């Protein structure tokens, strides 16, 4: 199943199918505790649905407000996540590195991008779009369900972390 180059990355270098980088992706993602349940054969299968790119320093991987139907998994390099504040200023949210996933909210809900993700150095990354996710769910439902559960866990963790940082006086009490 051939995936065309994603138009959001026209200005970046296309590296090819992620299966070419399955071992490297597995090593990077295996460092992320949420992905530890994935075996190498599962990563290989998932890689057959992804494509890889490289972006230069200051490359915009995701732009706040854009529509989005893909997520990005960083393989090398670092990316800053920033958000426009209501007063027009730019607020730094996080700096992320290899193994981080970006854009999963829009992949799932189809809504506009929440923040902008800009490379602070050259980065290599894998892309999984909604069409490919649907193909995984149809052709490999166990893998697709495992991936969806992983994404839900990731989003729940980020929501909890955000809530904790916004309401530090609540501490660790459960809502």
JSON list of C-alpha atoms in Angstrom, two decimals, residues 40-159:
[
{"chain": "A", "resi": 40, "resn": "UNK", "atom": "CA", "xyz": [9.23, -5.51, 17.17]},
{"chain": "A", "resi": 41, "resn": "UNK", "atom": "CA", "xyz": [6.91, -7.38, 14.75]},
{"chain": "A", "resi": 42, "resn": "UNK", "atom": "CA", "xyz": [4.10, -5.00, 15.76]},
{"chain": "A", "resi": 43, "resn": "UNK", "atom": "CA", "xyz": [6.37, -2.00, 15.10]},
{"chain": "A", "resi": 44, "resn": "UNK", "atom": "CA", "xyz": [7.29, -3.44, 11.72]},
{"chain": "A", "resi": 45, "resn": "UNK", "atom": "CA", "xyz": [3.63, -3.86, 10.86]},
{"chain": "A", "resi": 46, "resn": "UNK", "atom": "CA", "xyz": [2.84, -0.33, 12.02]},
{"chain": "A", "resi": 47, "resn": "UNK", "atom": "CA", "xyz": [5.78, 1.05, 10.03]},
{"chain": "A", "resi": 48, "resn": "UNK", "atom": "CA", "xyz": [4.24, -0.33, 6.83]},
{"chain": "A", "resi": 49, "resn": "UNK", "atom": "CA", "xyz": [1.51, 2.32, 7.28]},
{"chain": "A", "resi": 50, "resn": "UNK", "atom": "CA", "xyz": [3.86, 5.25, 7.92]},
{"chain": "A", "resi": 51, "resn": "UNK", "atom": "CA", "xyz": [6.24, 7.40, 5.89]},
{"chain": "A", "resi": 52, "resn": "UNK", "atom": "CA", "xyz": [9.32, 9.31, 7.05]},
{"chain": "A", "resi": 53, "resn": "UNK", "atom": "CA", "xyz": [10.66, 12.80, 6.42]},
{"chain": "A", "resi": 54, "resn": "UNK", "atom": "CA", "xyz": [13.53, 14.99, 7.47]},
{"chain": "A", "resi": 55, "resn": "UNK", "atom": "CA", "xyz": [13.08, 18.68, 8.26]},
{"chain": "A", "resi": 56, "resn": "UNK", "atom": "CA", "xyz": [15.71, 21.39, 8.70]},
{"chain": "A", "resi": 57, "resn": "UNK", "atom": "CA", "xyz": [16.09, 23.59, 11.76]},
{"chain": "A", "resi": 58, "resn": "UNK", "atom": "CA", "xyz": [13.07, 25.90, 12.09]},
{"chain": "A", "resi": 59, "resn": "UNK", "atom": "CA", "xyz": [10.87, 23.55, 10.06]},
{"chain": "A", "resi": 60, "resn": "UNK", "atom": "CA", "xyz": [7.19, 23.78, 11.00]},
{"chain": "A", "resi": 61, "resn": "UNK", "atom": "CA", "xyz": [5.90, 20.24, 11.45]},
{"chain": "A", "resi": 62, "resn": "UNK", "atom": "CA", "xyz": [2.48, 21.30, 12.74]},
{"chain": "A", "resi": 63, "resn": "UNK", "atom": "CA", "xyz": [0.90, 24.77, 12.66]},
{"chain": "A", "resi": 64, "resn": "UNK", "atom": "CA", "xyz": [-1.63, 25.87, 15.27]},
{"chain": "A", "resi": 65, "resn": "UNK", "atom": "CA", "xyz": [-5.09, 26.30, 13.78]},
{"chain": "A", "resi": 66, "resn": "UNK", "atom": "CA", "xyz": [-4.44, 24.19, 10.68]},
{"chain": "A", "resi": 67, "resn": "UNK", "atom": "CA", "xyz": [-6.64, 21.22, 10.03]},
{"chain": "A", "resi": 68, "resn": "UNK", "atom": "CA", "xyz": [-4.80, 18.00, 10.60]},
{"chain": "A", "resi": 69, "resn": "UNK", "atom": "CA", "xyz": [-5.25, 14.33, 9.91]},
{"chain": "A", "resi": 70, "resn": "UNK", "atom": "CA", "xyz": [-1.86, 12.98, 10.96]},
{"chain": "A", "resi": 71, "resn": "UNK", "atom": "CA", "xyz": [0.45, 12.49, 13.89]},
{"chain": "A", "resi": 72, "resn": "UNK", "atom": "CA", "xyz": [4.21, 12.78, 13.91]},
{"chain": "A", "resi": 73, "resn": "UNK", "atom": "CA", "xyz": [6.66, 10.59, 15.82]},
{"chain": "A", "resi": 74, "resn": "UNK", "atom": "CA", "xyz": [10.06, 12.21, 16.31]},
{"chain": "A", "resi": 75, "resn": "UNK", "atom": "CA", "xyz": [12.97, 9.94, 15.49]},
{"chain": "A", "resi": 76, "resn": "UNK", "atom": "CA", "xyz": [15.86, 12.39, 15.83]},
{"chain": "A", "resi": 77, "resn": "UNK", "atom": "CA", "xyz": [16.31, 16.00, 16.86]},
{"chain": "A", "resi": 78, "resn": "UNK", "atom": "CA", "xyz": [14.27, 18.35, 19.01]},
{"chain": "A", "resi": 79, "resn": "UNK", "atom": "CA", "xyz": [11.03, 20.27, 18.53]},
{"chain": "A", "resi": 80, "resn": "UNK", "atom": "CA", "xyz": [9.56, 23.19, 20.47]},
{"chain": "A", "resi": 81, "resn": "UNK", "atom": "CA", "xyz": [5.81, 23.19, 21.04]},
{"chain": "A", "resi": 82, "resn": "UNK", "atom": "CA", "xyz": [4.38, 26.72, 21.23]},
{"chain": "A", "resi": 83, "resn": "UNK", "atom": "CA", "xyz": [0.90, 28.21, 21.51]},
{"chain": "A", "resi": 84, "resn": "UNK", "atom": "CA", "xyz": [-0.54, 31.60, 20.67]},
{"chain": "A", "resi": 85, "resn": "UNK", "atom": "CA", "xyz": [-1.96, 33.31, 23.76]},
{"chain": "A", "resi": 86, "resn": "UNK", "atom": "CA", "xyz": [-5.14, 35.37, 23.62]},
{"chain": "A", "resi": 87, "resn": "UNK", "atom": "CA", "xyz": [-3.04, 38.56, 23.81]},
{"chain": "A", "resi": 88, "resn": "UNK", "atom": "CA", "xyz": [-1.17, 37.54, 20.64]},
{"chain": "A", "resi": 89, "resn": "UNK", "atom": "CA", "xyz": [2.03, 36.55, 22.39]},
{"chain": "A", "resi": 90, "resn": "UNK", "atom": "CA", "xyz": [3.65, 33.17, 21.89]},
{"chain": "A", "resi": 91, "resn": "UNK", "atom": "CA", "xyz": [3.84, 30.82, 24.88]},
{"chain": "A", "resi": 92, "resn": "UNK", "atom": "CA", "xyz": [6.35, 28.00, 25.14]},
{"chain": "A", "resi": 93, "resn": "UNK", "atom": "CA", "xyz": [4.64, 24.73, 26.10]},
{"chain": "A", "resi": 94, "resn": "UNK", "atom": "CA", "xyz": [7.38, 22.09, 25.84]},
{"chain": "A", "resi": 95, "resn": "UNK", "atom": "CA", "xyz": [10.57, 20.93, 24.17]},
{"chain": "A", "resi": 96, "resn": "UNK", "atom": "CA", "xyz": [10.38, 17.33, 22.97]},
{"chain": "A", "resi": 97, "resn": "UNK", "atom": "CA", "xyz": [12.86, 14.90, 21.50]},
{"chain": "A", "resi": 98, "resn": "UNK", "atom": "CA", "xyz": [13.11, 11.44, 19.98]},
{"chain": "A", "resi": 99, "resn": "UNK", "atom": "CA", "xyz": [10.16, 9.18, 20.77]},
{"chain": "A", "resi": 100, "resn": "UNK", "atom": "CA", "xyz": [7.70, 12.03, 21.26]},
{"chain": "A", "resi": 101, "resn": "UNK", "atom": "CA", "xyz": [4.45, 11.99, 19.34]},
{"chain": "A", "resi": 102, "resn": "UNK", "atom": "CA", "xyz": [2.80, 15.19, 18.18]},
{"chain": "A", "resi": 103, "resn": "UNK", "atom": "CA", "xyz": [-0.61, 15.82, 16.67]},
{"chain": "A", "resi": 104, "resn": "UNK", "atom": "CA", "xyz": [-2.51, 12.86, 18.05]},
{"chain": "A", "resi": 105, "resn": "UNK", "atom": "CA", "xyz": [-5.49, 15.00, 19.13]},
{"chain": "A", "resi": 106, "resn": "UNK", "atom": "CA", "xyz": [-6.20, 16.16, 15.58]},
{"chain": "A", "resi": 107, "resn": "UNK", "atom": "CA", "xyz": [-5.59, 12.66, 14.22]},
{"chain": "A", "resi": 108, "resn": "UNK", "atom": "CA", "xyz": [-8.34, 11.39, 16.51]},
{"chain": "A", "resi": 109, "resn": "UNK", "atom": "CA", "xyz": [-10.89, 14.23, 16.54]},
{"chain": "A", "resi": 110, "resn": "UNK", "atom": "CA", "xyz": [-10.23, 15.99, 13.22]},
{"chain": "A", "resi": 111, "resn": "UNK", "atom": "CA", "xyz": [-10.20, 19.40, 14.91]},
{"chain": "A", "resi": 112, "resn": "UNK", "atom": "CA", "xyz": [-7.75, 22.23, 14.27]},
{"chain": "A", "resi": 113, "resn": "UNK", "atom": "CA", "xyz": [-4.21, 21.91, 15.58]},
{"chain": "A", "resi": 114, "resn": "UNK", "atom": "CA", "xyz": [-3.83, 23.01, 19.21]},
{"chain": "A", "resi": 115, "resn": "UNK", "atom": "CA", "xyz": [-0.24, 24.24, 18.99]},
{"chain": "A", "resi": 116, "resn": "UNK", "atom": "CA", "xyz": [2.66, 24.83, 16.61]},
{"chain": "A", "resi": 117, "resn": "UNK", "atom": "CA", "xyz": [5.61, 22.42, 16.53]},
{"chain": "A", "resi": 118, "resn": "UNK", "atom": "CA", "xyz": [8.89, 23.83, 15.18]},
{"chain": "A", "resi": 119, "resn": "UNK", "atom": "CA", "xyz": [12.18, 21.96, 14.91]},
{"chain": "A", "resi": 120, "resn": "UNK", "atom": "CA", "xyz": [15.03, 23.55, 16.83]},
{"chain": "A", "resi": 121, "resn": "UNK", "atom": "CA", "xyz": [17.55, 21.40, 14.95]},
{"chain": "A", "resi": 122, "resn": "UNK", "atom": "CA", "xyz": [17.28, 19.04, 11.98]},
{"chain": "A", "resi": 123, "resn": "UNK", "atom": "CA", "xyz": [14.76, 16.29, 12.71]},
{"chain": "A", "resi": 124, "resn": "UNK", "atom": "CA", "xyz": [13.71, 12.98, 11.21]},
{"chain": "A", "resi": 125, "resn": "UNK", "atom": "CA", "xyz": [10.14, 11.93, 11.84]},
{"chain": "A", "resi": 126, "resn": "UNK", "atom": "CA", "xyz": [7.55, 9.32, 10.92]},
{"chain": "A", "resi": 127, "resn": "UNK", "atom": "CA", "xyz": [3.99, 10.22, 9.93]},
{"chain": "A", "resi": 128, "resn": "UNK", "atom": "CA", "xyz": [0.80, 8.26, 10.46]},
{"chain": "A", "resi": 129, "resn": "UNK", "atom": "CA", "xyz": [-2.28, 9.80, 8.89]},
{"chain": "A", "resi": 130, "resn": "UNK", "atom": "CA", "xyz": [-5.97, 9.08, 9.51]},
{"chain": "A", "resi": 131, "resn": "UNK", "atom": "CA", "xyz": [-6.33, 7.10, 6.28]},
{"chain": "A", "resi": 132, "resn": "UNK", "atom": "CA", "xyz": [-3.47, 4.82, 7.32]},
{"chain": "A", "resi": 133, "resn": "UNK", "atom": "CA", "xyz": [-4.89, 4.52, 10.86]},
{"chain": "A", "resi": 134, "resn": "UNK", "atom": "CA", "xyz": [-8.20, 3.39, 9.37]},
{"chain": "A", "resi": 135, "resn": "UNK", "atom": "CA", "xyz": [-6.35, 0.85, 7.20]},
{"chain": "A", "resi": 136, "resn": "UNK", "atom": "CA", "xyz": [-4.63, -0.51, 10.33]},
{"chain": "A", "resi": 137, "resn": "UNK", "atom": "CA", "xyz": [-7.98, -0.79, 12.12]},
{"chain": "A", "resi": 138, "resn": "UNK", "atom": "CA", "xyz": [-9.53, -2.72, 9.21]},
{"chain": "A", "resi": 139, "resn": "UNK", "atom": "CA", "xyz": [-6.62, -4.95, 8.19]},
{"chain": "A", "resi": 140, "resn": "UNK", "atom": "CA", "xyz": [-4.97, -5.49, 11.59]},
{"chain": "A", "resi": 141, "resn": "UNK", "atom": "CA", "xyz": [-7.62, -4.79, 14.25]},
{"chain": "A", "resi": 142, "resn": "UNK", "atom": "CA", "xyz": [-5.55, -6.03, 17.22]},
{"chain": "A", "resi": 143, "resn": "UNK", "atom": "CA", "xyz": [-2.69, -3.72, 16.28]},
{"chain": "A", "resi": 144, "resn": "UNK", "atom": "CA", "xyz": [-5.11, -0.87, 15.55]},
{"chain": "A", "resi": 145, "resn": "UNK", "atom": "CA", "xyz": [-6.87, -1.27, 18.88]},
{"chain": "A", "resi": 146, "resn": "UNK", "atom": "CA", "xyz": [-3.55, -1.42, 20.71]},
{"chain": "A", "resi": 147, "resn": "UNK", "atom": "CA", "xyz": [-2.47, 1.79, 18.96]},
{"chain": "A", "resi": 148, "resn": "UNK", "atom": "CA", "xyz": [-5.75, 3.56, 19.79]},
{"chain": "A", "resi": 149, "resn": "UNK", "atom": "CA", "xyz": [-5.45, 2.56, 23.45]},
{"chain": "A", "resi": 150, "resn": "UNK", "atom": "CA", "xyz": [-1.89, 3.88, 23.47]},
{"chain": "A", "resi": 151, "resn": "UNK", "atom": "CA", "xyz": [-3.03, 7.20, 22.00]},
{"chain": "A", "resi": 152, "resn": "UNK", "atom": "CA", "xyz": [-5.86, 7.46, 24.55]},
{"chain": "A", "resi": 153, "resn": "UNK", "atom": "CA", "xyz": [-3.40, 6.78, 27.39]},
{"chain": "A", "resi": 154, "resn": "UNK", "atom": "CA", "xyz": [-1.05, 9.43, 26.03]},
{"chain": "A", "resi": 155, "resn": "UNK", "atom": "CA", "xyz": [-3.81, 12.02, 25.73]},
{"chain": "A", "resi": 156, "resn": "UNK", "atom": "CA", "xyz": [-5.15, 11.19, 29.21]},
{"chain": "A", "resi": 157, "resn": "UNK", "atom": "CA", "xyz": [-1.64, 11.59, 30.66]},
{"chain": "A", "resi": 158, "resn": "UNK", "atom": "CA", "xyz": [-1.20, 14.96, 28.97]},
{"chain": "A", "resi": 159, "resn": "UNK", "atom": "CA", "xyz": [-4.61, 16.11, 30.18]}
]
